[in-house]
Coordinates of N, CA, C and O in Angstrom, one line a residue:
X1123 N -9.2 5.9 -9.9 CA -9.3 5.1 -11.1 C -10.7 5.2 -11.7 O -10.9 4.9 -12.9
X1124 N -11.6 5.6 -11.1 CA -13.2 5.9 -11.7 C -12.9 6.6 -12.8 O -13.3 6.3 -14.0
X1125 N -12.0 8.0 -12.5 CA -11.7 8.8 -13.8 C -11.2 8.2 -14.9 O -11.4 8.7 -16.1
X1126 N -10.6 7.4 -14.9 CA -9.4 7.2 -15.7 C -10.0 6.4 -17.4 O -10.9 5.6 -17.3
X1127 N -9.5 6.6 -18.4 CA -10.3 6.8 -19.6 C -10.0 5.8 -20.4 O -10.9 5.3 -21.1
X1128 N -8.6 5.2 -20.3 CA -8.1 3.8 -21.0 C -8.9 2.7 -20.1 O -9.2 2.6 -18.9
X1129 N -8.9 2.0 -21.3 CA -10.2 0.8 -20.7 C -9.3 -0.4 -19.8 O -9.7 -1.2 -19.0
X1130 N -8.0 -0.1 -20.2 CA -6.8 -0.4 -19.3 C -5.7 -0.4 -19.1 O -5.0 0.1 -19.9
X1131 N -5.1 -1.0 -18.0 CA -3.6 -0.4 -17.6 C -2.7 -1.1 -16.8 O -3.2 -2.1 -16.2
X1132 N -1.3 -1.0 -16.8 CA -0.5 -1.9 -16.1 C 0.8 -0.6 -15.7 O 1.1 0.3 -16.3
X1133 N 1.2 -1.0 -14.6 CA 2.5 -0.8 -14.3 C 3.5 -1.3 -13.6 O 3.0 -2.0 -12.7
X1134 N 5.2 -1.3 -13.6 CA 5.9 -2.1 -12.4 C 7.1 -1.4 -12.2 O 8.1 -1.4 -13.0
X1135 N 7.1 -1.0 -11.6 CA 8.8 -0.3 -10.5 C 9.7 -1.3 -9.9 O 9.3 -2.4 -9.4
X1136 N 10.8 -0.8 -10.0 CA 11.6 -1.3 -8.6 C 12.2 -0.3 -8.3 O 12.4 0.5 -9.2
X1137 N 12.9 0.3 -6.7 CA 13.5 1.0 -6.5 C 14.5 0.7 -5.1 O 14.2 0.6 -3.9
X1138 N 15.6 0.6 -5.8 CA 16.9 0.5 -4.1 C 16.4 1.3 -3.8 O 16.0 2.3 -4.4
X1139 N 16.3 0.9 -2.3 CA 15.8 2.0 -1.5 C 17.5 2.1 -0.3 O 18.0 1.1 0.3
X1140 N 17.9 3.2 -0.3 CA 19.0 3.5 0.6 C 19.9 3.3 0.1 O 20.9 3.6 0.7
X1141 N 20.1 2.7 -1.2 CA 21.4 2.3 -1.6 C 22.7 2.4 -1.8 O 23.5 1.7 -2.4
X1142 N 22.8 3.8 -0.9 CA 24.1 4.3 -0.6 C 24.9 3.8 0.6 O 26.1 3.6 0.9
X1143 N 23.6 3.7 1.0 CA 24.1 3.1 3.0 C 24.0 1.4 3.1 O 24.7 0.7 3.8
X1144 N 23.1 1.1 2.4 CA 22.7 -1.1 2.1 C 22.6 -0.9 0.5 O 21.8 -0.2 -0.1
X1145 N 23.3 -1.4 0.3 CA 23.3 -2.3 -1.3 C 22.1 -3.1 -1.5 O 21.7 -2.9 -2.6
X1146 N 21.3 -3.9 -0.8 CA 20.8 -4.8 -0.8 C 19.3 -4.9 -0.1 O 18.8 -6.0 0.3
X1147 N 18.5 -3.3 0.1 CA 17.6 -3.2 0.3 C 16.8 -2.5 -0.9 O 17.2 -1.5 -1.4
X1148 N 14.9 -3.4 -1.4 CA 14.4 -2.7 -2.4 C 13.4 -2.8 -2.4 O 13.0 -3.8 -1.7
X1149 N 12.4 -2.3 -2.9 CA 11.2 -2.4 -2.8 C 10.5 -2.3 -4.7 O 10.7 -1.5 -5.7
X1150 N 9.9 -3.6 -4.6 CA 9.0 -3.7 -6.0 C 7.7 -3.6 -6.1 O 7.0 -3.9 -5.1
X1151 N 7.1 -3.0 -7.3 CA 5.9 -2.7 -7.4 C 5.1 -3.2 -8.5 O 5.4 -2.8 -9.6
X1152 N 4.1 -4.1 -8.3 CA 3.2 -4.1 -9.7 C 1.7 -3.9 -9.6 O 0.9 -4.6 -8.8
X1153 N 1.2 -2.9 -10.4 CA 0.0 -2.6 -10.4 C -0.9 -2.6 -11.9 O -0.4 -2.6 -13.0
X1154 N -2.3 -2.7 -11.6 CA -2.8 -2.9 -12.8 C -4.4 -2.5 -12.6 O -4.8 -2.4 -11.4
X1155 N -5.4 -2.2 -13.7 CA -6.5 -2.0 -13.4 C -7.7 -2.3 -15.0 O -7.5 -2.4 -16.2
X1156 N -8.5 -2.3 -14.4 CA -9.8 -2.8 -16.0 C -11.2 -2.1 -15.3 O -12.1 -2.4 -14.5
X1157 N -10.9 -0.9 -16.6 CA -12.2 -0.2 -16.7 C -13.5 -1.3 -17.1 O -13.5 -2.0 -18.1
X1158 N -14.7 -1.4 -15.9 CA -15.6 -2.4 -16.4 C -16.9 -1.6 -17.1 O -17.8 -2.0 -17.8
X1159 N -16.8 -0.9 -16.9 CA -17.9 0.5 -18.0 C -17.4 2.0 -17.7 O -16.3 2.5 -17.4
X1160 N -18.5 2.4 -17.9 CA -18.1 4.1 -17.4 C -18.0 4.8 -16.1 O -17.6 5.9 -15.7
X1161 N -18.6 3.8 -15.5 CA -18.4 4.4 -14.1 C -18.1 3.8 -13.2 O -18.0 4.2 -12.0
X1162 N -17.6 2.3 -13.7 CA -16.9 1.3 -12.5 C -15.5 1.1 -13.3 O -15.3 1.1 -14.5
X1163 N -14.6 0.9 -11.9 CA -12.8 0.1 -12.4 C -12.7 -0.5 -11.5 O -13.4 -0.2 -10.5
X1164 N -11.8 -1.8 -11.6 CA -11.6 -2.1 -10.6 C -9.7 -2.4 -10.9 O -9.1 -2.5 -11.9
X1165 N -9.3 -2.5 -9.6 CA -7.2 -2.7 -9.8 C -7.2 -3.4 -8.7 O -8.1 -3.6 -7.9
X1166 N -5.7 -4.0 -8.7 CA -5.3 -4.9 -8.3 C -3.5 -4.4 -8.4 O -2.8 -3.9 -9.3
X1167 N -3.2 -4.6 -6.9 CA -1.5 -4.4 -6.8 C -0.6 -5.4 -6.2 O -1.2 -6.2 -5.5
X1168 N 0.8 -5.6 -6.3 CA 1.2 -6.3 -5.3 C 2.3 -5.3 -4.7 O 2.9 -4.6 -5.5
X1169 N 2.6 -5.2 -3.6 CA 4.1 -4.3 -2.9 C 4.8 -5.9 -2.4 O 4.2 -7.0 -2.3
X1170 N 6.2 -5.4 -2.3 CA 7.3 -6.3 -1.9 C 8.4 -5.6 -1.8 O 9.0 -5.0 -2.6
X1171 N 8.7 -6.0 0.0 CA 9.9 -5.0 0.6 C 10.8 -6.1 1.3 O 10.8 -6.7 2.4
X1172 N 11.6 -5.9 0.4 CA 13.0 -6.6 1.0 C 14.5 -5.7 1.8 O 15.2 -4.9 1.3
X1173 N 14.4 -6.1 2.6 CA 15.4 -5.5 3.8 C 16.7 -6.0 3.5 O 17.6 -5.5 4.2
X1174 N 16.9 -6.8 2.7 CA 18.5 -7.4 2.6 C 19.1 -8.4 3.8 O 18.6 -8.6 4.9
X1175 N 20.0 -8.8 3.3 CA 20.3 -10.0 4.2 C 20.7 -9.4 5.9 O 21.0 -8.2 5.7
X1176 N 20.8 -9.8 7.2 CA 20.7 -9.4 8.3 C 20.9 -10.6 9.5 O 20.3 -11.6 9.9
X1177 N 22.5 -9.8 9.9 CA 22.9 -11.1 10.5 C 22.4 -10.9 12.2 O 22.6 -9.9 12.9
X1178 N 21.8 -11.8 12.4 CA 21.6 -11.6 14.0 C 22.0 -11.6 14.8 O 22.5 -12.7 14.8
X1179 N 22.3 -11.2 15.8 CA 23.1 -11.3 17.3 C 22.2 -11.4 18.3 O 21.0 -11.2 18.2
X1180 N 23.0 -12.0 19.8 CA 23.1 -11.9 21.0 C 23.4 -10.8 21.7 O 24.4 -10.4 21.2
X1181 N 23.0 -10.1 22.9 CA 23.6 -9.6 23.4 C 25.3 -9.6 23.5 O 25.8 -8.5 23.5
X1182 N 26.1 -10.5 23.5 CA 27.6 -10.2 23.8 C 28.1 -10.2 22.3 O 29.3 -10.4 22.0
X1183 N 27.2 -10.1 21.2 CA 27.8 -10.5 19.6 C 28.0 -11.5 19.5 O 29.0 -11.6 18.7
X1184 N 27.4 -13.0 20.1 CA 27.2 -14.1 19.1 C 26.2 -14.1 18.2 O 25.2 -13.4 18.3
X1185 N 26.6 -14.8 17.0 CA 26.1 -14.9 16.0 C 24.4 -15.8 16.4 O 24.5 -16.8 17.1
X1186 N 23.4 -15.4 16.0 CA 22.3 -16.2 15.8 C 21.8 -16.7 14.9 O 21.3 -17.8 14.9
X1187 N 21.9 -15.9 13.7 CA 21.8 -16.2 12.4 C 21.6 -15.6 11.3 O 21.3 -14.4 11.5
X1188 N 21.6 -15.9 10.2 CA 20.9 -14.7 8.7 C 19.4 -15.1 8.6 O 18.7 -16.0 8.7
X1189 N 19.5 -13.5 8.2 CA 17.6 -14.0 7.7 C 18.1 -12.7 7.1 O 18.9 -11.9 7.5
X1190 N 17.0 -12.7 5.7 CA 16.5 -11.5 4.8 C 15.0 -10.9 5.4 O 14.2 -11.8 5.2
X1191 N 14.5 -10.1 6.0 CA 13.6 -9.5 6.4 C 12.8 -9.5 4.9 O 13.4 -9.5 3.8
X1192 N 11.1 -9.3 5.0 CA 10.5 -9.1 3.9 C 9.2 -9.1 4.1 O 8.5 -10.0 4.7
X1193 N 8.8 -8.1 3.6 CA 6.9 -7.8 3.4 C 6.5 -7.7 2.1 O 7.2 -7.6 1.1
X1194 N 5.4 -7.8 2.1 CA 4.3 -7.6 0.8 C 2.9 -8.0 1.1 O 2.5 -9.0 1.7
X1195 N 2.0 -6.9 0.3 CA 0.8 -6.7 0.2 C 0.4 -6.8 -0.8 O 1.2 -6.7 -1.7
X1196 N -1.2 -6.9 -1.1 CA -1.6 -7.7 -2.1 C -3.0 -6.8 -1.8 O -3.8 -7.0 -0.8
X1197 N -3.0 -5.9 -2.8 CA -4.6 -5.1 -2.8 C -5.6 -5.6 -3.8 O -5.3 -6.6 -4.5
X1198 N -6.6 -5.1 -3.9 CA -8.0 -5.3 -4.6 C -8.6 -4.0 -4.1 O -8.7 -3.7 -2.9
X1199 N -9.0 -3.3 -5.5 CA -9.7 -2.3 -5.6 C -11.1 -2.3 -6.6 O -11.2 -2.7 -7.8
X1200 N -12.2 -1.5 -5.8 CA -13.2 -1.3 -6.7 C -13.4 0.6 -6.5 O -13.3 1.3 -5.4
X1201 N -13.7 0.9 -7.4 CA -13.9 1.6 -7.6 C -15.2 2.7 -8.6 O -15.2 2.6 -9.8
X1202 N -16.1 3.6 -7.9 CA -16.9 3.9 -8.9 C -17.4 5.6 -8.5 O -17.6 6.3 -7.5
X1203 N -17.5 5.8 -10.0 CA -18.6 7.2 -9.9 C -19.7 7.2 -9.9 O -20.5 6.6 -10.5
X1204 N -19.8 8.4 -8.4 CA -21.1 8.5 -8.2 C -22.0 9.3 -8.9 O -23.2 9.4 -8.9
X1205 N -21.1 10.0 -9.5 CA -21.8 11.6 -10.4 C -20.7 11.4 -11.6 O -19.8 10.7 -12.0
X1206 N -21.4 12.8 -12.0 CA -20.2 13.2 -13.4 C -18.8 13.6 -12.6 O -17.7 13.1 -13.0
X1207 N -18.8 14.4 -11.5 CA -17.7 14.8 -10.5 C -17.0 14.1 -9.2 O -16.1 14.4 -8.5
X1208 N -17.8 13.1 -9.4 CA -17.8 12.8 -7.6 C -17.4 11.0 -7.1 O -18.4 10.3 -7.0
X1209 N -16.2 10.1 -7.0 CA -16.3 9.1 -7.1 C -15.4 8.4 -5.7 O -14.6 9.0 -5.0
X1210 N -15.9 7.1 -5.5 CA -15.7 6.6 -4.3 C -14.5 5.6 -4.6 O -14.8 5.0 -5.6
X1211 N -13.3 5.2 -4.1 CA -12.6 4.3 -4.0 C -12.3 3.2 -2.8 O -12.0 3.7 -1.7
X1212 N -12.5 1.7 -3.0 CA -12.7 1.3 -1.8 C -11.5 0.0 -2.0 O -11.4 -0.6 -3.1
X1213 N -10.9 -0.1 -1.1 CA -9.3 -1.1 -1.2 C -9.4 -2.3 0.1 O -9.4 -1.9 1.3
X1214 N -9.4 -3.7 -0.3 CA -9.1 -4.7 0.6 C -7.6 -4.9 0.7 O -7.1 -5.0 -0.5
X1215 N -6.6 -5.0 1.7 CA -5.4 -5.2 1.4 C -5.1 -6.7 2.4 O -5.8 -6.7 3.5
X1216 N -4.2 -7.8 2.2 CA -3.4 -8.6 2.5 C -2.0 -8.1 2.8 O -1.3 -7.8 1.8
X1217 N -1.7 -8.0 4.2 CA -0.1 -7.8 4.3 C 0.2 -9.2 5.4 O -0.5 -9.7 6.3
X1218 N 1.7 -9.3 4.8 CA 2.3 -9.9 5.8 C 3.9 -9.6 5.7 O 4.7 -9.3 4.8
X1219 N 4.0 -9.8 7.2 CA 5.6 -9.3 7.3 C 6.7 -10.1 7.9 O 6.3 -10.7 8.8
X1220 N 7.5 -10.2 7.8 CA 8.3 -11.1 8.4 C 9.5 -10.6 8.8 O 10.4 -10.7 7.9
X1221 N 9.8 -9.9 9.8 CA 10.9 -9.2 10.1 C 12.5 -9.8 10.4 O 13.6 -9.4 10.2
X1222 N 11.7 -11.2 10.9 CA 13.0 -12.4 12.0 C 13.1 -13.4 11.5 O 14.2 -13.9 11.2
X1223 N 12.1 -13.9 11.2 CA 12.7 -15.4 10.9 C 12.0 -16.3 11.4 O 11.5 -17.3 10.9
X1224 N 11.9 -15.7 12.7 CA 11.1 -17.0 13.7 C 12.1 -16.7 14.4 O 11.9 -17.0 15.6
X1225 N 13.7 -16.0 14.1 CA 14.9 -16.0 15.4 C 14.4 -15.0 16.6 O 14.2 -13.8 16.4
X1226 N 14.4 -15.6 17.9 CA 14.9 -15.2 19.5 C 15.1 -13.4 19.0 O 16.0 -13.0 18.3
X1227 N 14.2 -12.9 19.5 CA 14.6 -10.9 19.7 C 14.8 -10.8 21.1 O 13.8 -10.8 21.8
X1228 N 15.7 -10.8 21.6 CA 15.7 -9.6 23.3 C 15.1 -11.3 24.0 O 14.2 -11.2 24.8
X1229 N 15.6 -12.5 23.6 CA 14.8 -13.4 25.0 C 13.3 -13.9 24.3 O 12.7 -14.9 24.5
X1230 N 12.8 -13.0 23.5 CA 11.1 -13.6 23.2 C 11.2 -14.1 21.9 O 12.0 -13.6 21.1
X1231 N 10.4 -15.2 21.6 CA 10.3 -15.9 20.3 C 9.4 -14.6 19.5 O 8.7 -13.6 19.9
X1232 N 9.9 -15.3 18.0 CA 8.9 -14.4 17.3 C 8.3 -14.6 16.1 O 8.8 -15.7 15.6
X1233 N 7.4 -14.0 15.0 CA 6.6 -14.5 14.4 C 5.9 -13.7 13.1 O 5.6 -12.5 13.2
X1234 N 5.8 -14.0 12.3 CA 5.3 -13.2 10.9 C 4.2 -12.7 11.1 O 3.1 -13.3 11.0
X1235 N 4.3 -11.3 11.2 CA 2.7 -10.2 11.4 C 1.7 -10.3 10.2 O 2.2 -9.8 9.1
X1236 N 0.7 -10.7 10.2 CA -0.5 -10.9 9.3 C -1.2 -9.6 9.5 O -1.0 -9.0 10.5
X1237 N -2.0 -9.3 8.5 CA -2.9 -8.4 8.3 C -3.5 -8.4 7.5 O -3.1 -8.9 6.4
X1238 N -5.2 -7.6 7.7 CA -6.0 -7.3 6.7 C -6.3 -5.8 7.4 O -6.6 -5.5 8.5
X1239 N -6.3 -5.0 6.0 CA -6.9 -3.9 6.2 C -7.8 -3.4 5.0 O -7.9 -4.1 4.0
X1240 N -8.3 -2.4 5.1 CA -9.1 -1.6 3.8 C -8.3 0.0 3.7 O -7.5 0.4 4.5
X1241 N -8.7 0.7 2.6 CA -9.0 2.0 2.6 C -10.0 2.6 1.6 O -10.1 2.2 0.4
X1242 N -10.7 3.7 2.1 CA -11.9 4.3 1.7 C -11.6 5.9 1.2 O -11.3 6.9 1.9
X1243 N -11.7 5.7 -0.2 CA -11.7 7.2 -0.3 C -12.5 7.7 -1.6 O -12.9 7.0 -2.6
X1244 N -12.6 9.4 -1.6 CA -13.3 10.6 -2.3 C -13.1 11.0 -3.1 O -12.3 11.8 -2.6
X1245 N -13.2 11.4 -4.3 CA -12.9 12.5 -5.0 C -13.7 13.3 -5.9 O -14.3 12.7 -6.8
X1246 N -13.7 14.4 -5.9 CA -14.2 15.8 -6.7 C -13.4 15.6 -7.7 O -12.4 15.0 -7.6
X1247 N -13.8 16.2 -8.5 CA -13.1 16.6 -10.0 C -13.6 17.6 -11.1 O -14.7 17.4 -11.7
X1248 N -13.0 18.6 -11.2 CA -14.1 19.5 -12.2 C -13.2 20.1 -12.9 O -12.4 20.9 -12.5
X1249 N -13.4 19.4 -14.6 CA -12.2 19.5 -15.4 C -12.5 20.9 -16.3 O -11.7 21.4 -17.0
X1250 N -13.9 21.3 -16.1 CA -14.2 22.8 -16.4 C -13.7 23.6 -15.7 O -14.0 24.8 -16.1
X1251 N -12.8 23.7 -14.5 CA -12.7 25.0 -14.2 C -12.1 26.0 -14.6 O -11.2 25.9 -15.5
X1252 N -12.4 27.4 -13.9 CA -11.1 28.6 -14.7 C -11.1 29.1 -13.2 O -11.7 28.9 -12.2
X1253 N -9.9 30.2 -13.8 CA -9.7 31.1 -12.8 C -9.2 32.1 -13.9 O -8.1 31.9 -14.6
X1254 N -10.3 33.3 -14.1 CA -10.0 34.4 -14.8 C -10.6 33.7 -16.4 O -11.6 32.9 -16.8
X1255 N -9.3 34.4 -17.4 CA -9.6 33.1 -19.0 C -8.9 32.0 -18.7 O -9.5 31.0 -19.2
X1256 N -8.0 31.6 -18.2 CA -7.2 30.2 -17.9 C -7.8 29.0 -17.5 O -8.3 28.9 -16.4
X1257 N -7.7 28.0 -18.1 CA -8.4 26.4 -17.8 C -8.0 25.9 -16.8 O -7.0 26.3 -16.2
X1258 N -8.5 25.0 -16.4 CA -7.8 23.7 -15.7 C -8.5 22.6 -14.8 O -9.6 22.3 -15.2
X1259 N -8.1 22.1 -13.9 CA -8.8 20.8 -13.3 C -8.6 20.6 -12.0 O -7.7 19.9 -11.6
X1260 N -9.3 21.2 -11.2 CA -10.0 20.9 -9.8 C -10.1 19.7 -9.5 O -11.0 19.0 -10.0
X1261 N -9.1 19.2 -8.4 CA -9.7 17.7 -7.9 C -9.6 18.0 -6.2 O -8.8 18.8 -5.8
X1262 N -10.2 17.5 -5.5 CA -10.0 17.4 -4.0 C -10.3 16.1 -3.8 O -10.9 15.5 -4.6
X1263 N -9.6 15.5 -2.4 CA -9.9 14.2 -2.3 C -9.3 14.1 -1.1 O -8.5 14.9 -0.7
X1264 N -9.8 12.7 -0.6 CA -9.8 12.4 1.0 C -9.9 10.8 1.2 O -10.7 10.0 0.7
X1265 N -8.9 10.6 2.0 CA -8.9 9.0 2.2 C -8.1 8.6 3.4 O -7.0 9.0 3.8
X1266 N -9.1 7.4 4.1 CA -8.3 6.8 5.1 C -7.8 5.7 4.8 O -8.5 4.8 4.3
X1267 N -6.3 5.7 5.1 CA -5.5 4.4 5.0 C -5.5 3.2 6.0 O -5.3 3.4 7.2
X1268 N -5.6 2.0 5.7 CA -4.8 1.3 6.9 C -6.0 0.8 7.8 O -5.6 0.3 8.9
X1269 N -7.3 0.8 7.4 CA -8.6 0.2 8.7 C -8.1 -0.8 8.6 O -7.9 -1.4 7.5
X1270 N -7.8 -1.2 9.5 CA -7.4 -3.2 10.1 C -7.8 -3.3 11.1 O -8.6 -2.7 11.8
X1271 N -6.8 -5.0 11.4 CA -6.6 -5.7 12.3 C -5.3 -5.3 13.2 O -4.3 -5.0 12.5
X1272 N -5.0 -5.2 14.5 CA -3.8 -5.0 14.8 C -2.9 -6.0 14.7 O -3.4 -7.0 14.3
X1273 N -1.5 -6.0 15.0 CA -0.5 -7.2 14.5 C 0.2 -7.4 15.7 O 0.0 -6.8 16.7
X1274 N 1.2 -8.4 15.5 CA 1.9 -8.7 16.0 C 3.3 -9.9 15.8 O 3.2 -11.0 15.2
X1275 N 4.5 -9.1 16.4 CA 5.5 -10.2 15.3 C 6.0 -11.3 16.8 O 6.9 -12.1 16.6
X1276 N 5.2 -11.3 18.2 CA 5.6 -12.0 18.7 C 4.4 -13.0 19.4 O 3.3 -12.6 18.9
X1277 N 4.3 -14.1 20.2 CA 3.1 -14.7 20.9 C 2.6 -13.9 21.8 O 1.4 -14.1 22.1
X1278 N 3.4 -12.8 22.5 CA 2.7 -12.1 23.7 C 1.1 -11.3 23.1 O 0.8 -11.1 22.0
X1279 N 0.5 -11.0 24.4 CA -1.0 -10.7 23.9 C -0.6 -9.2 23.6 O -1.6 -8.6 24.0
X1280 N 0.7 -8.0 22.9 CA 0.5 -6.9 23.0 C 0.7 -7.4 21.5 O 1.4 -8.3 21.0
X1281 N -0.3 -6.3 20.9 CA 0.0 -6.3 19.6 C -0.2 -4.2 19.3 O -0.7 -3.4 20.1
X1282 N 0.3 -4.1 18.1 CA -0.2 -2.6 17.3 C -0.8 -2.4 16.3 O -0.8 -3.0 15.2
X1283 N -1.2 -1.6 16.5 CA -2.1 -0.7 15.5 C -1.5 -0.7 14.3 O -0.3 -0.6 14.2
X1284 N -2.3 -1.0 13.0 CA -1.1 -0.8 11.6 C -1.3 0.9 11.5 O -2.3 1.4 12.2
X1285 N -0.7 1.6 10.9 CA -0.4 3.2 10.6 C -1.4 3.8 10.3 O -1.2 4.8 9.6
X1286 N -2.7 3.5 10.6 CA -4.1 4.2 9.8 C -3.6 6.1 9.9 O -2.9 6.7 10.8
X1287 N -4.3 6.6 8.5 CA -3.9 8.0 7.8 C -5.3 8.6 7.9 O -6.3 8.0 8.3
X1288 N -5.2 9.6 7.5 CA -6.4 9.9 6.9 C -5.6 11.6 6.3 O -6.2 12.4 5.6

């Protein structure tokens, strides 16, 4: 977003996801951003993933109950150039997830996984380049996903790692 030249911007998706196999699973997206001069932006997103409705069982196939499973995160980005070429992006994220309900898995109670994470990343850009007489635009770039807290969707003390990328 450092690069980017409109002083601002908006977008929003939705997309079934699977919807050949669940009708009723999707994920929505809304994103947005405001150039604050020439070398700072800052954006702002929300994600929201709905799993569709999901009847629960027992071991022998009693019924436990419905719940719609569902997540969403909530970013904040700053972003800035450090050079004419060279600019840093830096992301606070809010996730939370709710897989159950609060309904009984396997015997253990359970619970909506919270999270905060960041991600940090780089980019080059060199909108002069050639190769031979031919133009074009050189970008490289590098970023880690996912620095958090670990979670957990039950009371026991094991919790996991969220997916950190790099």
């Amino acid at each position: 977003l450092a690069f980017i030249e409109s002083p601002m911007g908006a977008t929003m998706s939705y997309t079934p996801w699977l919807k050949n196999l669940v009708p009723d699973i999707s994920l929505y997206y809304v994103a947005g951003y405001l150039k604050l001069d020439k070398y700072q932006t800052v954006g702002a997103s929300l994600r929201y993933f709905t799993m569709g409705n999901i009847t629960f069982t027992n071991n022998t196939g009693g019924g436990l109950g419905d719940f719609s499973p569902h997540e969403f995160s909530i970013d904040g980005s700053y972003n800035r150039k450090l050079s004419e070429n060279f600019a840093l992006g830096i992301v606070g994220r809010f996730i939370y997830s709710n897989l159950t309900g609060g309904l009984p898995v396997a015997g253990a109670s359970t619970k909506a996984a919270i999270a905060g994470a960041s991600d940090i990343s780089f980019i080059y850009v060199d909108d002069k380049f050639k190769i031979g007489k031919s133009k074009g635009i050189f970008s490289l770039g590098a970023t880690i996903n996912n620095i958090g807290n670990k979670v957990s969707y039950s009371s026991s003390l094991d919790r996991d790692f969220l997916p950190m990328n790099l």
